[in-house]
Amino acid sequence: MSRDWTDAEGNFVFALEIDGMEIAHFMECSGMKSTTEVFELQEGGVNDRVHKLPGQSKWENIQLRYGVTSDTTLLGWRNEILQDQFNESKYRNGSIVVKNNKMETVRRYNFKSAWPVAWEGPSLSASGSELAVEMLEIAHHGIEVS
């Protein structure tokens, strides 16, 4: 049996979609990670090993870093939390979409029931020439890769 191999894509072109609409492109994305607690069970008479059983699984929050623009869509979403206008009906589904140099979708990391848990503004300096960067942290109920 033979298998066609494809070259790995770069990690430098990706976008955020919320409810099927592309919102923005980002400079950095982290936190797409899940872990499962391990329960170790010792059984009497079995001295050559300890049983390891899966416990509760959890997902880390996604952190997105992006250059400041005039678009305030993400800030508006965060402000719903700050102004106590948020309820379960305002959860959003979304995706981190990795694209190739031709802007074709290579992979999608689909998250569900998300809401913005934190926002951080840029560090500003009149003497600097760096890009003004904001951070948005999103809590969610799981990621599916497609």
PDB file of N, CA and C in Angstrom, residues 49-88:
ATOM      1  N   ARG A  49       3.053  -3.360  37.949  1.00  0.00           N
ATOM      2  CA  ARG A  49       2.551  -2.139  37.309  1.00  0.00           C
ATOM      3  C   ARG A  49       1.466  -1.500  38.170  1.00  0.00           C
ATOM      4  N   VAL A  50       1.201  -0.259  37.834  1.00  0.00           N
ATOM      5  CA  VAL A  50       0.095   0.501  38.406  1.00  0.00           C
ATOM      6  C   VAL A  50      -0.862   0.784  37.261  1.00  0.00           C
ATOM      7  N   HIS A  51      -2.142   0.545  37.466  1.00  0.00           N
ATOM      8  CA  HIS A  51      -3.128   0.838  36.426  1.00  0.00           C
ATOM      9  C   HIS A  51      -3.274   2.348  36.294  1.00  0.00           C
ATOM     10  N   LYS A  52      -3.306   2.830  35.077  1.00  0.00           N
ATOM     11  CA  LYS A  52      -3.505   4.260  34.817  1.00  0.00           C
ATOM     12  C   LYS A  52      -4.810   4.416  34.066  1.00  0.00           C
ATOM     13  N   LEU A  53      -5.745   5.147  34.677  1.00  0.00           N
ATOM     14  CA  LEU A  53      -7.073   5.327  34.111  1.00  0.00           C
ATOM     15  C   LEU A  53      -7.337   6.799  33.809  1.00  0.00           C
ATOM     16  N   PRO A  54      -8.083   7.079  32.731  1.00  0.00           N
ATOM     17  CA  PRO A  54      -8.371   8.475  32.409  1.00  0.00           C
ATOM     18  C   PRO A  54      -9.410   9.069  33.352  1.00  0.00           C
ATOM     19  N   GLY A  55      -9.165  10.324  33.719  1.00  0.00           N
ATOM     20  CA  GLY A  55     -10.104  11.073  34.544  1.00  0.00           C
ATOM     21  C   GLY A  55     -10.750  12.174  33.715  1.00  0.00           C
ATOM     22  N   GLN A  56     -10.944  13.311  34.330  1.00  0.00           N
ATOM     23  CA  GLN A  56     -11.591  14.447  33.681  1.00  0.00           C
ATOM     24  C   GLN A  56     -10.646  15.104  32.671  1.00  0.00           C
ATOM     25  N   SER A  57     -11.199  15.473  31.524  1.00  0.00           N
ATOM     26  CA  SER A  57     -10.428  16.188  30.502  1.00  0.00           C
ATOM     27  C   SER A  57     -10.788  17.659  30.537  1.00  0.00           C
ATOM     28  N   LYS A  58      -9.842  18.511  30.136  1.00  0.00           N
ATOM     29  CA  LYS A  58     -10.114  19.941  30.080  1.00  0.00           C
ATOM     30  C   LYS A  58      -9.340  20.555  28.925  1.00  0.00           C
ATOM     31  N   TRP A  59      -9.821  21.723  28.497  1.00  0.00           N
ATOM     32  CA  TRP A  59      -9.213  22.478  27.401  1.00  0.00           C
ATOM     33  C   TRP A  59      -8.638  23.768  27.955  1.00  0.00           C
ATOM     34  N   GLU A  60      -7.474  24.157  27.433  1.00  0.00           N
ATOM     35  CA  GLU A  60      -6.925  25.459  27.791  1.00  0.00           C
ATOM     36  C   GLU A  60      -7.658  26.537  27.002  1.00  0.00           C
ATOM     37  N   ASN A  61      -7.574  27.765  27.478  1.00  0.00           N
ATOM     38  CA  ASN A  61      -8.150  28.891  26.750  1.00  0.00           C
ATOM     39  C   ASN A  61      -7.278  29.221  25.541  1.00  0.00           C
ATOM     40  N   ILE A  62      -7.914  29.667  24.469  1.00  0.00           N
ATOM     41  CA  ILE A  62      -7.202  30.093  23.271  1.00  0.00           C
ATOM     42  C   ILE A  62      -6.798  31.549  23.455  1.00  0.00           C
ATOM     43  N   GLN A  63      -5.540  31.862  23.159  1.00  0.00           N
ATOM     44  CA  GLN A  63      -5.064  33.243  23.218  1.00  0.00           C
ATOM     45  C   GLN A  63      -4.695  33.697  21.814  1.00  0.00           C
ATOM     46  N   LEU A  64      -5.260  34.819  21.398  1.00  0.00           N
ATOM     47  CA  LEU A  64      -5.012  35.386  20.079  1.00  0.00           C
ATOM     48  C   LEU A  64      -4.361  36.752  20.237  1.00  0.00           C
ATOM     49  N   ARG A  65      -3.294  36.984  19.491  1.00  0.00           N
ATOM     50  CA  ARG A  65      -2.629  38.290  19.480  1.00  0.00           C
ATOM     51  C   ARG A  65      -2.776  38.870  18.083  1.00  0.00           C
ATOM     52  N   TYR A  66      -3.155  40.154  18.041  1.00  0.00           N
ATOM     53  CA  TYR A  66      -3.439  40.775  16.759  1.00  0.00           C
ATOM     54  C   TYR A  66      -3.090  42.256  16.787  1.00  0.00           C
ATOM     55  N   GLY A  67      -2.785  42.794  15.615  1.00  0.00           N
ATOM     56  CA  GLY A  67      -2.483  44.211  15.485  1.00  0.00           C
ATOM     57  C   GLY A  67      -3.738  45.043  15.622  1.00  0.00           C
ATOM     58  N   VAL A  68      -3.620  46.180  16.279  1.00  0.00           N
ATOM     59  CA  VAL A  68      -4.747  47.085  16.490  1.00  0.00           C
ATOM     60  C   VAL A  68      -5.244  47.624  15.151  1.00  0.00           C
ATOM     61  N   THR A  69      -6.565  47.564  14.958  1.00  0.00           N
ATOM     62  CA  THR A  69      -7.206  48.148  13.778  1.00  0.00           C
ATOM     63  C   THR A  69      -8.404  48.973  14.258  1.00  0.00           C
ATOM     64  N   SER A  70      -9.123  49.554  13.322  1.00  0.00           N
ATOM     65  CA  SER A  70     -10.314  50.327  13.694  1.00  0.00           C
ATOM     66  C   SER A  70     -11.525  49.440  13.970  1.00  0.00           C
ATOM     67  N   ASP A  71     -11.453  48.133  13.656  1.00  0.00           N
ATOM     68  CA  ASP A  71     -12.565  47.207  13.882  1.00  0.00           C
ATOM     69  C   ASP A  71     -12.673  46.890  15.376  1.00  0.00           C
ATOM     70  N   THR A  72     -13.873  47.049  15.941  1.00  0.00           N
ATOM     71  CA  THR A  72     -14.074  46.801  17.377  1.00  0.00           C
ATOM     72  C   THR A  72     -15.008  45.621  17.646  1.00  0.00           C
ATOM     73  N   THR A  73     -15.173  44.732  16.674  1.00  0.00           N
ATOM     74  CA  THR A  73     -16.067  43.579  16.825  1.00  0.00           C
ATOM     75  C   THR A  73     -15.683  42.724  18.030  1.00  0.00           C
ATOM     76  N   LEU A  74     -14.397  42.396  18.157  1.00  0.00           N
ATOM     77  CA  LEU A  74     -13.959  41.546  19.265  1.00  0.00           C
ATOM     78  C   LEU A  74     -14.091  42.266  20.607  1.00  0.00           C
ATOM     79  N   LEU A  75     -13.824  43.556  20.625  1.00  0.00           N
ATOM     80  CA  LEU A  75     -14.002  44.326  21.866  1.00  0.00           C
ATOM     81  C   LEU A  75     -15.470  44.387  22.263  1.00  0.00           C
ATOM     82  N   GLY A  76     -16.359  44.485  21.289  1.00  0.00           N
ATOM     83  CA  GLY A  76     -17.793  44.485  21.582  1.00  0.00           C
ATOM     84  C   GLY A  76     -18.235  43.184  22.211  1.00  0.00           C
ATOM     85  N   TRP A  77     -17.693  42.066  21.725  1.00  0.00           N
ATOM     86  CA  TRP A  77     -17.996  40.754  22.284  1.00  0.00           C
ATOM     87  C   TRP A  77     -17.528  40.691  23.737  1.00  0.00           C
ATOM     88  N   ARG A  78     -16.323  41.186  23.997  1.00  0.00           N
ATOM     89  CA  ARG A  78     -15.787  41.204  25.358  1.00  0.00           C
ATOM     90  C   ARG A  78     -16.612  42.134  26.258  1.00  0.00           C
ATOM     91  N   ASN A  79     -17.051  43.266  25.718  1.00  0.00           N
ATOM     92  CA  ASN A  79     -17.820  44.226  26.509  1.00  0.00           C
ATOM     93  C   ASN A  79     -19.157  43.657  26.974  1.00  0.00           C
ATOM     94  N   GLU A  80     -19.722  42.696  26.253  1.00  0.00           N
ATOM     95  CA  GLU A  80     -20.959  42.046  26.707  1.00  0.00           C
ATOM     96  C   GLU A  80     -20.748  41.409  28.076  1.00  0.00           C
ATOM     97  N   ILE A  81     -19.566  40.846  28.307  1.00  0.00           N
ATOM     98  CA  ILE A  81     -19.239  40.235  29.601  1.00  0.00           C
ATOM     99  C   ILE A  81     -19.076  41.342  30.645  1.00  0.00           C
ATOM    100  N   LEU A  82     -18.302  42.359  30.312  1.00  0.00           N
ATOM    101  CA  LEU A  82     -17.998  43.428  31.265  1.00  0.00           C
ATOM    102  C   LEU A  82     -19.239  44.204  31.682  1.00  0.00           C
ATOM    103  N   GLN A  83     -20.210  44.315  30.789  1.00  0.00           N
ATOM    104  CA  GLN A  83     -21.428  45.067  31.090  1.00  0.00           C
ATOM    105  C   GLN A  83     -22.551  44.167  31.599  1.00  0.00           C
ATOM    106  N   ASP A  84     -22.189  42.922  31.935  1.00  0.00           N
ATOM    107  CA  ASP A  84     -23.133  41.960  32.502  1.00  0.00           C
ATOM    108  C   ASP A  84     -24.337  41.717  31.587  1.00  0.00           C
ATOM    109  N   GLN A  85     -24.095  41.738  30.277  1.00  0.00           N
ATOM    110  CA  GLN A  85     -25.145  41.477  29.296  1.00  0.00           C
ATOM    111  C   GLN A  85     -25.003  40.091  28.673  1.00  0.00           C
ATOM    112  N   PHE A  86     -24.186  39.267  29.278  1.00  0.00           N
ATOM    113  CA  PHE A  86     -23.874  37.972  28.686  1.00  0.00           C
ATOM    114  C   PHE A  86     -24.703  36.874  29.331  1.00  0.00           C
ATOM    115  N   ASN A  87     -25.197  35.948  28.507  1.00  0.00           N
ATOM    116  CA  ASN A  87     -25.840  34.736  29.007  1.00  0.00           C
ATOM    117  C   ASN A  87     -25.509  33.611  28.032  1.00  0.00           C
ATOM    118  N   GLU A  88     -25.963  32.406  28.316  1.00  0.00           N
ATOM    119  CA  GLU A  88     -25.598  31.245  27.489  1.00  0.00           C
ATOM    120  C   GLU A  88     -26.016  31.385  26.036  1.00  0.00           C
TER     121      GLU A  88
END
